Amino acid sequence: MRLDDRLHDFFNRPLMCIIAVADNTGRPSAGRGVGFQLLEDYERIDVIFSAWQWPRLETCIRQTGRIAATFVSPSDYVSYQLKGFAAMRETETADFDRAHCFMTAATDELESLGVPRRLIEPWLTAREARVARLAISEIYVQTPGPLAGMLVGEQFGTRSQ
Amino acid sequence: MNLRLSDLSACFEGVIPSIIATASADGMPNISYLSHVVRVDEEHVALSNQFFAKTAANVRANPKVTLILVDGFTGDQFLLDIGFVRSIDAGALFDKIARQLKASSAQVGMSDVMRLRSADIFRVHGIEKVPSPVETASPMASRAPVSLPALAEALKAIEQQAEADEIIDSLLGAIQRVLGYGNVLVLIHDNHRGCLITTGSIGYQRSGLGSEIAGSDGLIGAAATSGQTIKVSDMSRVRRFGEAIVLEAEGAENTSRTVAFPQLPTAMSQIAVPMTAGGTVMGVLFIESTERLAFREEDEAALEILAGQAASALRASEREAAAAEMRPAVLLPEAAPAGRDVRVVHHRFDDSVFVDGTYIVKGVAGTLLRLMLEWHRSDGRNEFTNREMRLAVGARMPEIKDNLETRLLLLRRRLEEKQAPIRLVRVGRGRVRLEAEGPLILDATAGDYP
């Protein structure tokens, strides 16, 4: 599934990211993303997370290859959830740069909204950064409100939240 | 499990959103923010599920769920491995969850929106602390626990007081001494006017004695009407409560007949604790702090204990005063004091009283001053019993039987605070004396309807 221009603009904002995976017994696990890169085809996205902080994410992705990532703009709660199959890829130097930019923007944004920096710092680290390449198959609006759960691009979308 | 849910109390304040991860029957994960997680007991949590269609569907297909909770003091994160047990939409547990949801929704200004329809109960199988890249310790987290010996001593001190002013002062002092909070108000319920009136105050630039909170307004009104403690732990996320609170400056008292409610502009946390005795809410204890998350679970419990003790003592005081009044009084006429005239104006429509043009008080307390002045004018005496006041006012204001003492206290303190040329002095159990700096002139007819 391809991200449209509106969604592409959304990904230029300061964002927070949360990730869910599931192991082969169906047990979900969760963690935070600390960076991303939209690929040129707009159908795939690389999601960066810390394997030091969230060790189960990589294990589960290697087991089941399934992932959900929700991106939220903290200033207005606009949120989208991307779902699909993912595979781990090698971490590159540029991924650390992306993570650094993402974490700086997110921290500054949250701080400007009144969240003390010392509270944010424990959430975001690129230590032992890993990258999952997600092939997007579903996109859901997750902004609180009447469209919450709507599948993007479908008139009568499946709800997800 | 090594970590217990009770160790995570700062995660349940609704300040930092939690995260819920589920998976469908075919194994596709789903992730969402969650504004409210309620601790039910040491082994269970509850989640409100009205906004989470996919999450709710997944949970019913696959009960395995993971939560991330965040400590609002430190930012520490915890992974909870939980399993769905059942859904509830009525009963004592549902009511408890609904109350907590309402209280935490209040701090994001959504108390009207977040009406609970049903809640899902989960058993907690495991709790893990998520590694943090930074040292996480906050000054608030290292605060000493509440000292039980100090709390016990404070309770004894309150219990030993016989008079309303001593009880309220003991309560205010105990909160400062035992819990270290510096901005505290005691508001007493006034059924006649349908409001709560500030009757005790410490820590504010202006005491606000006599200021009122109407009906169920804000945290204070909500605590009074629900009989539940309500707190806000992070004011940076909340529109300031008490929008209905009158904010006139001190100088406007004389025209508005309204005392400004005391303000702590830098407040980050607020708590309103009902003062309940015998199932009746007699008033509300209100505390503010400039710290985020200033009221831990144990602080809340200590405040509820102190508020309950003070409410019981106030009720006992009213009853004892009523009994003490039974003995006959010898109330002789006295010569009028020398000095300039002291002019008191009473407006019947709201029972407000002004002394030499300065607004003092309204409502029951205003009525009591008018009564004493009328008796002074007709009998020439300056001493009055609570009993005669109770009898005289009781027909019009039946609730006076339960709160005459606190109304007299409010009148006395307002006269003192405004440095009025009249003072009210307690001269024994159930008896007061009116002292004036000159002959008293009561104007109870003019200006009733300005």
Coordinates of C-alpha atoms in Angstrom, one line a residue:
Chain A
M1 CA 0.0 0.0 0.0
R2 CA 1.4 3.4 -1.0
L3 CA 1.5 6.5 1.3
D4 CA -0.3 9.5 -0.3
D5 CA 1.0 13.0 -0.3
R6 CA -1.0 14.0 2.8
L7 CA 0.6 11.2 4.7
H8 CA 4.0 12.1 3.3
D9 CA 3.6 15.6 4.8
F10 CA 2.6 14.1 8.1
F11 CA 5.9 12.3 8.3
N12 CA 7.8 15.6 8.0
R13 CA 6.5 16.6 11.5
P14 CA 8.1 15.9 14.8
L15 CA 6.6 12.5 15.7
M16 CA 6.6 9.8 18.4
C17 CA 6.5 6.2 17.4
I18 CA 5.3 3.1 19.2
I19 CA 5.8 -0.5 17.8
A20 CA 3.9 -3.8 18.4
V21 CA 5.0 -7.2 17.3
A22 CA 3.9 -10.7 18.2
D23 CA 5.7 -14.0 18.8
N24 CA 4.8 -17.3 17.3
T25 CA 2.4 -18.1 20.2
G26 CA 0.4 -14.9 19.5
R27 CA 1.8 -13.0 22.5
P28 CA 2.3 -9.3 21.6
S29 CA 5.1 -7.2 22.7
A30 CA 5.7 -3.4 22.5
G31 CA 8.3 -0.8 22.3
R32 CA 9.2 2.6 21.1
G33 CA 10.6 3.6 17.7
V34 CA 13.4 6.2 17.6
G35 CA 13.6 6.9 13.9
F36 CA 12.3 6.0 10.5
Q37 CA 13.0 6.4 6.8
L38 CA 10.3 6.4 4.1
L39 CA 11.6 4.5 1.1
E40 CA 11.3 6.1 -2.4
D41 CA 8.4 3.8 -3.4
Y42 CA 6.3 5.2 -0.5
E43 CA 5.3 1.6 0.1
R44 CA 7.9 0.7 2.6
I45 CA 9.3 2.3 5.7
D46 CA 12.4 1.5 7.8
V47 CA 11.6 1.7 11.5
I48 CA 14.5 2.1 13.9
F49 CA 14.4 0.9 17.5
S50 CA 16.8 0.0 20.4
A51 CA 17.4 -3.7 20.8
W52 CA 19.0 -2.9 24.1
Q53 CA 15.8 -1.3 25.5
W54 CA 13.3 -3.5 23.6
P55 CA 15.0 -6.9 23.0
R56 CA 11.7 -8.7 22.2
L57 CA 11.0 -6.6 19.1
E58 CA 13.8 -8.1 17.0
T59 CA 13.1 -11.7 18.3
C60 CA 9.4 -11.5 17.4
I61 CA 10.0 -9.9 14.0
R62 CA 12.5 -12.7 13.1
Q63 CA 9.9 -15.2 14.3
T64 CA 6.7 -13.9 12.7
G65 CA 7.7 -11.0 10.4
R66 CA 4.7 -9.0 11.5
I67 CA 4.7 -5.5 12.8
A68 CA 2.4 -2.5 13.6
A69 CA 3.9 1.0 14.1
T70 CA 1.8 4.0 15.2
F71 CA 3.2 7.4 14.6
V72 CA 1.7 10.4 16.5
S73 CA 2.2 14.1 16.2
P74 CA 2.2 15.1 19.9
S75 CA 1.0 18.7 19.4
D76 CA -2.4 17.7 17.9
Y77 CA -2.6 13.9 18.5
V78 CA -2.9 13.2 14.7
S79 CA -1.9 9.5 14.5
Y80 CA -1.6 6.8 11.8
Q81 CA -0.9 3.1 12.3
L82 CA 1.0 1.2 9.6
K83 CA 0.8 -2.6 9.5
G84 CA 2.4 -5.2 7.4
F85 CA 5.2 -7.7 7.1
A86 CA 8.7 -6.7 8.1
A87 CA 12.2 -8.1 7.9
M88 CA 15.3 -7.0 9.8
R89 CA 18.0 -5.3 7.8
E90 CA 21.6 -4.3 8.7
T91 CA 21.9 -1.1 10.7
E92 CA 23.9 1.6 8.9
T93 CA 25.6 4.8 10.1
A94 CA 22.9 6.9 8.5
D95 CA 20.3 5.1 10.7
F96 CA 22.0 6.6 13.8
D97 CA 21.8 10.0 12.2
R98 CA 18.1 9.5 11.5
A99 CA 17.5 8.3 15.1
H100 CA 19.4 11.3 16.4
C101 CA 17.3 13.8 14.4
F102 CA 14.0 12.0 15.3
M103 CA 14.8 11.9 19.0
T104 CA 15.9 15.6 19.1
A105 CA 12.8 16.7 17.3
A106 CA 10.5 14.5 19.5
T107 CA 12.1 15.7 22.7
D108 CA 11.9 19.4 21.7
E109 CA 8.3 19.0 20.7
L110 CA 7.2 17.3 23.9
E111 CA 9.2 19.7 26.0
S112 CA 7.5 22.6 24.2
L113 CA 4.2 21.0 25.2
G114 CA 5.1 21.0 28.9
V115 CA 6.6 17.5 29.4
P116 CA 9.9 17.9 31.4
R117 CA 13.0 16.7 29.5
R118 CA 14.1 14.5 32.3
L119 CA 10.8 12.5 31.8
I120 CA 11.4 12.1 28.1
E121 CA 15.0 11.0 28.2
P122 CA 14.4 7.5 29.5
W123 CA 12.1 6.7 26.5
L124 CA 14.4 7.4 23.6
T125 CA 17.7 5.7 23.0
A126 CA 19.5 4.5 19.8
R127 CA 21.7 2.1 21.8
E128 CA 22.0 -1.2 19.9
A129 CA 19.9 0.3 17.1
R130 CA 18.1 -2.1 14.9
V131 CA 16.1 -1.5 11.7
A132 CA 13.0 -3.3 10.6
R133 CA 11.9 -2.8 7.0
L134 CA 8.1 -2.7 6.9
A135 CA 6.2 -3.4 3.7
I136 CA 3.0 -1.4 4.4
S137 CA -0.2 -3.4 3.8
E138 CA -2.6 -1.4 5.9
I139 CA -2.8 2.2 7.1
Y140 CA -5.3 3.2 9.8
V141 CA -6.3 6.7 11.0
Q142 CA -5.7 6.6 14.7
T143 CA -6.4 10.2 15.6
P144 CA -9.0 10.4 18.4
G145 CA -12.3 11.3 16.8
P146 CA -15.0 10.1 14.4
L147 CA -12.4 8.7 11.9
A148 CA -10.4 6.8 14.4
G149 CA -9.8 3.3 13.2
M150 CA -10.7 4.1 9.6
L151 CA -8.6 2.3 7.0
V152 CA -6.9 5.0 4.9
G153 CA -8.1 5.0 1.3
E154 CA -11.2 2.9 1.9
Q155 CA -14.6 4.5 2.0
F156 CA -16.0 2.0 4.4
G157 CA -12.8 1.1 6.1
T158 CA -12.1 -1.6 8.6
R159 CA -11.7 0.0 12.0
S160 CA -8.5 -0.6 14.0
Q161 CA -7.5 0.9 17.3
Chain B
M1 CA 6.9 -11.2 40.3
N2 CA 9.5 -9.0 41.9
L3 CA 7.8 -5.7 41.0
R4 CA 4.3 -5.2 42.3
L5 CA 1.5 -3.0 41.0
S6 CA 1.6 -1.0 44.1
D7 CA 5.2 -0.1 43.3
L8 CA 3.9 1.5 40.1
S9 CA 1.4 3.9 41.6
A10 CA 2.8 6.9 39.7
C11 CA 2.0 5.1 36.5
F12 CA -1.7 5.3 37.2
E13 CA -2.1 9.1 37.4
G14 CA -3.1 9.5 33.8
V15 CA -0.3 12.0 33.3
I16 CA 1.8 10.1 30.7
P17 CA -0.2 8.0 28.3
S18 CA 0.2 4.2 28.5
I19 CA 0.6 1.9 25.5
I20 CA -1.4 -1.2 24.7
A21 CA -0.3 -3.9 22.3
T22 CA -2.6 -6.7 21.2
A23 CA -2.6 -9.3 18.4
S24 CA -5.4 -10.7 16.3
A25 CA -6.2 -14.4 16.1
D26 CA -4.0 -14.6 13.0
G27 CA -1.1 -12.9 14.8
M28 CA -1.2 -9.4 13.3
P29 CA -0.2 -7.0 16.1
N30 CA -2.0 -3.7 16.9
I31 CA -0.7 -0.8 19.0
S32 CA -2.4 2.2 20.5
Y33 CA -2.0 4.8 23.2
L34 CA -4.3 4.4 26.2
S35 CA -5.0 7.4 28.4
H36 CA -6.3 5.5 31.5
V37 CA -5.2 2.3 33.2
V38 CA -6.7 1.7 36.6
R39 CA -5.1 -0.5 39.3
V40 CA -7.8 -2.7 40.6
D41 CA -5.8 -4.6 43.2
E42 CA -2.3 -6.1 43.4
E43 CA -3.0 -8.6 40.6
H44 CA -5.4 -6.8 38.3
V45 CA -5.7 -3.7 36.1
A46 CA -8.7 -2.3 34.3
L47 CA -8.8 -0.5 31.0
S48 CA -11.7 1.5 29.6
N49 CA -12.5 0.1 26.2
Q50 CA -15.0 2.5 24.6
F51 CA -12.5 3.9 22.1
F52 CA -10.7 0.8 21.1
A53 CA -12.7 -1.2 18.7
K54 CA -9.8 -3.2 17.2
T55 CA -8.1 -3.6 20.5
A56 CA -11.3 -4.9 22.1
A57 CA -11.8 -7.3 19.2
N58 CA -8.3 -8.6 19.4
V59 CA -8.5 -9.1 23.2
R60 CA -11.6 -11.3 22.8
A61 CA -9.9 -13.3 20.1
N62 CA -6.5 -13.5 21.8
P63 CA -6.4 -12.6 25.5
K64 CA -2.7 -12.1 25.6
V65 CA -1.9 -8.4 25.9
T66 CA 1.2 -6.2 26.7
L67 CA 1.1 -2.8 28.3
I68 CA 3.8 -0.1 28.6
L69 CA 3.2 2.0 31.7
V70 CA 5.2 5.2 32.4
D71 CA 6.0 6.6 35.8
G72 CA 4.9 10.2 35.9
F73 CA 7.6 11.1 38.4
T74 CA 10.7 9.6 36.8
G75 CA 9.7 8.7 33.2
D76 CA 10.6 5.1 34.0
Q77 CA 8.8 2.6 31.7
F78 CA 7.4 -0.8 32.7
L79 CA 6.3 -3.7 30.4
L80 CA 3.3 -5.6 31.8
D81 CA 2.4 -9.0 30.5
I82 CA -1.4 -9.2 31.1
G83 CA -4.3 -11.5 30.2
F84 CA -8.0 -10.6 29.7
V85 CA -10.3 -11.8 32.4
R86 CA -13.7 -10.3 31.8
S87 CA -15.6 -7.2 30.9
I88 CA -17.8 -5.3 33.4
D89 CA -20.4 -2.6 33.0
A90 CA -22.0 -2.4 36.5
G91 CA -21.3 -3.1 40.1
A92 CA -18.9 -1.7 42.8
L93 CA -15.7 -2.4 40.8
F94 CA -17.2 -0.7 37.8
D95 CA -18.2 2.4 39.9
K96 CA -14.7 2.5 41.4
I97 CA -13.1 2.5 37.9
A98 CA -15.6 5.1 36.6
R99 CA -14.8 7.4 39.5
Q100 CA -11.0 7.0 38.9
L101 CA -11.5 7.5 35.2
K102 CA -13.5 10.7 35.8
A103 CA -10.9 12.0 38.2
S104 CA -8.0 11.4 35.8
S105 CA -10.0 12.6 32.8
A106 CA -10.5 15.9 34.7
Q107 CA -6.8 16.7 34.2
V108 CA -7.0 16.6 30.5
G109 CA -10.3 18.5 30.4
M110 CA -12.2 15.5 29.2
S111 CA -14.3 14.5 32.3
D112 CA -17.5 15.1 30.3
V113 CA -16.3 13.1 27.3
M114 CA -14.8 10.1 29.0
R115 CA -18.0 8.6 30.4
L116 CA -17.3 5.0 31.1
R117 CA -19.5 2.5 29.4
S118 CA -17.7 -0.7 30.2
A119 CA -14.3 -1.8 31.4
D120 CA -12.0 -4.8 30.7
I121 CA -10.3 -6.4 33.6
F122 CA -6.9 -8.0 33.1
R123 CA -4.8 -10.3 35.3
V124 CA -1.1 -9.2 35.5
H125 CA 1.2 -12.1 34.9
G126 CA 4.5 -10.2 35.0
I127 CA 6.1 -6.7 35.3
E128 CA 9.5 -5.8 33.9
K129 CA 11.3 -2.5 34.2
V130 CA 12.4 -1.3 30.8
P131 CA 16.1 -0.3 30.8
S132 CA 16.7 3.4 30.8
P133 CA 19.6 5.1 29.0
V134 CA 19.7 7.7 31.8
E135 CA 19.7 7.7 35.6
T136 CA 16.0 8.2 36.6
A137 CA 15.5 9.7 40.0
S138 CA 13.5 12.7 40.9
P139 CA 13.4 14.7 44.1
M140 CA 9.7 13.8 44.4
A141 CA 10.4 10.1 44.1
S142 CA 12.8 10.3 47.0
R143 CA 10.4 12.1 49.3
A144 CA 10.2 10.5 52.7
P145 CA 7.2 8.3 53.3
V146 CA 4.3 9.7 55.5
S147 CA 5.3 9.3 59.1
L148 CA 2.6 7.3 60.9
P149 CA 3.6 8.5 64.4
A150 CA 3.3 12.1 63.2
L151 CA 0.0 11.4 61.6
A152 CA -1.3 9.7 64.8
E153 CA -0.2 12.7 66.8
A154 CA -1.9 15.1 64.5
L155 CA -5.2 13.0 64.7
K156 CA -5.0 13.2 68.5
A157 CA -4.5 16.9 68.4
I158 CA -7.5 17.4 66.1
E159 CA -9.7 15.1 68.3
Q160 CA -8.8 17.1 71.5
Q161 CA -10.0 20.4 70.1
A162 CA -13.5 21.5 71.1
E163 CA -14.0 24.6 69.1
A164 CA -14.5 24.9 65.3
D165 CA -11.6 27.4 65.0
E166 CA -9.2 25.1 66.9
I167 CA -10.2 22.1 64.9
I168 CA -9.7 23.9 61.5
D169 CA -6.4 25.4 62.7
S170 CA -5.2 21.9 63.9
L171 CA -6.1 20.4 60.6
L172 CA -4.2 23.1 58.6
G173 CA -1.2 22.8 60.9
A174 CA -1.1 19.0 60.7
I175 CA -1.1 19.1 56.9
Q176 CA 1.8 21.6 56.9
R177 CA 3.7 19.6 59.6
V178 CA 3.1 16.0 58.6
L179 CA 2.8 16.3 54.9
G180 CA 4.7 19.5 54.1
Y181 CA 2.1 21.2 52.0
G182 CA 2.0 25.0 52.3
N183 CA -1.1 26.0 50.5
V184 CA -4.3 24.7 52.1
L185 CA -7.9 25.7 52.3
V186 CA -10.8 24.4 54.3
L187 CA -14.2 25.0 52.8
I188 CA -17.4 24.3 54.7
H189 CA -20.6 23.4 53.0
D190 CA -23.5 25.9 53.1
N191 CA -26.7 24.1 52.2
H192 CA -28.7 27.3 52.4
R193 CA -26.7 29.0 49.6
G194 CA -25.8 25.7 47.9
C195 CA -22.1 26.5 48.0
L196 CA -18.8 25.8 49.9
I197 CA -17.3 28.7 51.8
T198 CA -13.6 29.1 52.6
T199 CA -13.4 29.0 56.4
G200 CA -9.7 28.2 56.9
S201 CA -6.7 29.1 54.8
I202 CA -2.9 29.0 55.0
G203 CA -0.2 29.9 52.5
Y204 CA -2.0 32.4 50.3
Q205 CA -1.2 36.0 49.8
R206 CA -4.8 36.8 50.5
S207 CA -6.6 34.3 52.7
G208 CA -9.8 34.1 50.7
L209 CA -11.8 33.6 53.9
G210 CA -15.4 33.9 52.9
S211 CA -14.9 33.1 49.2
E212 CA -17.3 30.6 47.7
I213 CA -17.4 27.7 45.3
A214 CA -20.8 27.3 43.8
G215 CA -22.5 23.9 43.4
S216 CA -20.4 21.3 41.8
D217 CA -17.9 23.6 40.2
G218 CA -14.3 22.5 39.6
L219 CA -12.4 20.0 41.6
I220 CA -13.8 21.3 44.9
G221 CA -17.4 21.1 43.9
A222 CA -16.9 17.7 42.3
A223 CA -15.3 16.3 45.5
A224 CA -18.2 17.7 47.6
T225 CA -20.9 16.3 45.3
S226 CA -19.3 12.9 44.7
G227 CA -17.9 12.4 48.2
Q228 CA -14.7 11.3 46.5
T229 CA -11.2 12.7 46.5
I230 CA -10.3 14.2 43.2
K231 CA -6.8 15.4 42.1
V232 CA -5.0 16.9 39.2
S233 CA -1.4 15.8 39.0
D234 CA -0.1 17.9 36.1
M235 CA -1.7 21.3 35.5
S236 CA 0.3 21.8 32.3
R237 CA -2.2 19.5 30.7
V238 CA -5.3 21.0 32.2
R239 CA -7.3 24.1 31.6
R240 CA -7.3 25.8 34.9
F241 CA -10.2 24.5 37.1
G242 CA -12.4 26.9 38.8
E243 CA -13.3 28.9 35.7
A244 CA -16.4 29.7 37.5
I245 CA -14.5 30.9 40.5
V246 CA -14.9 34.6 40.9
L247 CA -11.6 36.4 40.5
E248 CA -12.3 39.9 41.5
A249 CA -9.6 41.9 43.2
E250 CA -9.7 42.7 46.8
G251 CA -10.9 46.2 46.2
A252 CA -14.0 44.9 44.3
E253 CA -15.3 43.1 47.4
N254 CA -17.4 46.1 48.4
T255 CA -19.2 46.2 45.0
S256 CA -19.4 42.5 44.2
R257 CA -20.0 41.3 47.8
T258 CA -17.8 38.5 46.7
V259 CA -14.4 37.5 48.2
A260 CA -11.9 36.5 45.6
F261 CA -10.9 32.8 45.7
P262 CA -7.2 32.4 46.7
Q263 CA -4.9 31.6 43.8
L264 CA -1.6 29.9 43.5
P265 CA -0.7 30.8 39.9
T266 CA 2.2 28.4 39.7
A267 CA 0.2 25.4 40.9
M268 CA 1.0 22.1 39.1
S269 CA -1.0 19.8 41.4
Q270 CA -4.3 20.2 43.2
I271 CA -6.3 17.8 45.4
A272 CA -9.8 18.2 46.8
V273 CA -10.6 15.8 49.7
P274 CA -14.2 15.6 51.0
M275 CA -14.6 16.1 54.8
T276 CA -17.2 13.5 55.6
A277 CA -18.7 12.6 59.0
G278 CA -21.5 10.1 59.4
G279 CA -22.0 9.9 55.7
T280 CA -22.5 13.6 55.2
V281 CA -20.0 15.8 53.4
M282 CA -19.4 18.7 55.7
G283 CA -16.8 20.4 53.6
V284 CA -13.8 20.0 51.4
L285 CA -10.1 20.2 52.1
F286 CA -8.2 21.7 49.2
I287 CA -4.5 21.7 48.7
E288 CA -2.2 23.0 45.9
S289 CA 1.4 22.5 45.2
T290 CA 3.9 23.8 42.7
E291 CA 5.2 20.3 42.2
R292 CA 3.9 17.9 39.5
L293 CA 2.4 14.7 41.0
A294 CA 2.7 16.2 44.5
F295 CA 0.1 13.9 45.9
R296 CA 1.2 10.3 46.1
E297 CA -1.2 7.5 47.0
E298 CA -0.1 7.6 50.6
D299 CA -0.4 11.4 50.8
E300 CA -4.0 11.0 49.5
A301 CA -4.7 8.4 52.1
A302 CA -3.2 10.5 54.9
L303 CA -5.3 13.6 53.8
E304 CA -8.5 11.5 53.7
I305 CA -7.8 10.3 57.3
L306 CA -7.1 13.9 58.5
A307 CA -10.1 15.3 56.7
G308 CA -12.4 12.6 58.2
Q309 CA -11.1 13.2 61.6
A310 CA -11.6 17.0 61.3
A311 CA -15.2 16.5 60.0
S312 CA -16.0 14.2 62.9
A313 CA -14.5 16.7 65.4
L314 CA -16.5 19.6 63.8
R315 CA -19.7 17.6 64.1
A316 CA -19.0 16.7 67.7
S317 CA -18.2 20.4 68.4
E318 CA -21.6 21.5 67.0
R319 CA -23.4 18.9 69.2
E320 CA -21.5 19.7 72.3
A321 CA -22.0 23.4 71.9
A322 CA -25.7 22.8 71.4
A323 CA -25.8 20.7 74.6
A324 CA -23.8 23.3 76.6
E325 CA -26.2 26.0 75.6
M326 CA -28.9 24.4 77.7
R327 CA -27.6 26.0 80.9
P328 CA -29.3 29.4 81.6
A329 CA -27.5 32.5 80.7
V330 CA -27.4 35.7 82.6
L331 CA -27.3 38.4 80.0
L332 CA -27.4 41.8 81.4
P333 CA -27.7 45.1 79.5
E334 CA -24.5 47.0 79.3
A335 CA -23.6 50.6 78.7
A336 CA -22.8 51.6 75.2
P337 CA -19.1 52.1 74.6
A338 CA -17.7 55.6 74.0
G339 CA -16.3 56.5 70.6
R340 CA -17.5 57.2 67.1
D341 CA -20.5 55.4 65.8
V342 CA -20.0 52.0 64.1
R343 CA -22.5 51.7 61.2
V344 CA -23.5 48.2 60.1
V345 CA -25.7 47.8 57.0
H346 CA -27.5 44.5 56.3
H347 CA -29.0 43.6 52.9
R348 CA -31.8 41.2 53.3
F349 CA -31.7 39.8 49.8
D350 CA -28.4 38.1 50.3
D351 CA -27.8 38.7 54.0
S352 CA -24.6 40.5 53.2
V353 CA -23.3 42.9 55.9
F354 CA -21.0 45.9 55.6
V355 CA -19.3 47.6 58.6
D356 CA -18.5 51.2 58.0
G357 CA -18.8 50.6 54.3
T358 CA -16.6 47.5 54.2
Y359 CA -18.0 44.2 53.0
I360 CA -17.7 41.5 55.6
V361 CA -19.7 38.5 54.8
K362 CA -23.0 37.2 53.5
G363 CA -25.4 34.3 54.0
V364 CA -25.9 32.7 57.4
A365 CA -22.9 34.5 58.9
G366 CA -24.4 37.8 57.9
T367 CA -27.8 36.9 59.3
L368 CA -26.2 36.0 62.6
L369 CA -24.5 39.4 62.9
R370 CA -27.8 41.2 62.1
L371 CA -29.5 39.2 64.8
M372 CA -27.0 40.0 67.5
L373 CA -27.2 43.7 66.5
E374 CA -31.0 43.6 66.7
W375 CA -30.8 42.1 70.2
H376 CA -28.2 44.5 71.2
R377 CA -30.5 47.4 70.1
S378 CA -33.6 46.0 71.8
D379 CA -32.0 44.6 75.1
G380 CA -28.8 46.6 75.3
R381 CA -26.7 43.4 75.8
N382 CA -23.5 42.3 74.2
E383 CA -23.4 38.6 75.0
F384 CA -25.4 36.0 73.1
T385 CA -25.9 32.3 73.2
N386 CA -25.6 30.0 70.2
R387 CA -28.9 28.5 71.4
E388 CA -30.9 31.7 70.9
M389 CA -29.3 32.2 67.5
R390 CA -30.1 28.6 66.6
L391 CA -33.7 29.1 67.6
A392 CA -34.1 32.4 65.9
V393 CA -32.5 31.4 62.6
G394 CA -33.5 27.7 62.5
A395 CA -36.9 28.2 61.0
R396 CA -35.5 30.0 57.9
M397 CA -32.2 28.1 57.7
P398 CA -32.8 24.6 59.2
E399 CA -29.3 23.4 58.4
I400 CA -27.9 25.9 60.9
K401 CA -28.3 23.2 63.6
D402 CA -25.3 21.5 62.1
N403 CA -23.0 24.4 61.3
L404 CA -23.6 27.4 63.5
E405 CA -20.2 27.1 65.0
T406 CA -18.4 27.3 61.6
R407 CA -20.6 30.2 60.5
L408 CA -19.7 32.2 63.7
L409 CA -16.1 31.3 63.1
L410 CA -16.3 32.7 59.5
L411 CA -17.9 35.9 60.8
R412 CA -15.3 36.3 63.5
R413 CA -12.4 35.8 61.2
R414 CA -13.7 38.1 58.5
L415 CA -14.2 40.8 61.1
E416 CA -10.6 40.3 62.2
E417 CA -9.2 40.2 58.7
K418 CA -11.0 43.4 57.6
Q419 CA -9.9 45.0 60.9
A420 CA -13.5 46.0 61.5
P421 CA -14.4 48.2 64.6
I422 CA -16.5 45.2 65.8
R423 CA -15.0 42.0 67.2
L424 CA -16.7 38.7 68.1
V425 CA -15.1 37.1 71.1
R426 CA -15.9 33.6 72.4
V427 CA -16.6 33.9 76.1
G428 CA -17.5 30.3 76.9
R429 CA -19.0 27.2 75.5
G430 CA -21.8 28.2 73.2
R431 CA -21.6 31.9 74.0
V432 CA -20.1 34.9 72.2
R433 CA -19.6 38.5 73.0
L434 CA -19.8 41.4 70.5
E435 CA -17.3 44.1 71.2
A436 CA -17.4 47.4 69.3
E437 CA -15.2 50.5 69.3
G438 CA -18.3 52.8 69.5
P439 CA -22.1 52.8 69.6
L440 CA -23.5 50.4 67.1
I441 CA -26.0 51.6 64.5
L442 CA -27.8 48.9 62.5
D443 CA -29.2 49.9 59.1
A444 CA -31.2 46.9 58.1
T445 CA -33.7 48.5 55.9
A446 CA -31.8 50.7 53.4
G447 CA -30.3 49.3 50.2
D448 CA -32.0 45.9 50.4
Y449 CA -32.1 45.7 46.6
P450 CA -29.2 47.8 45.2

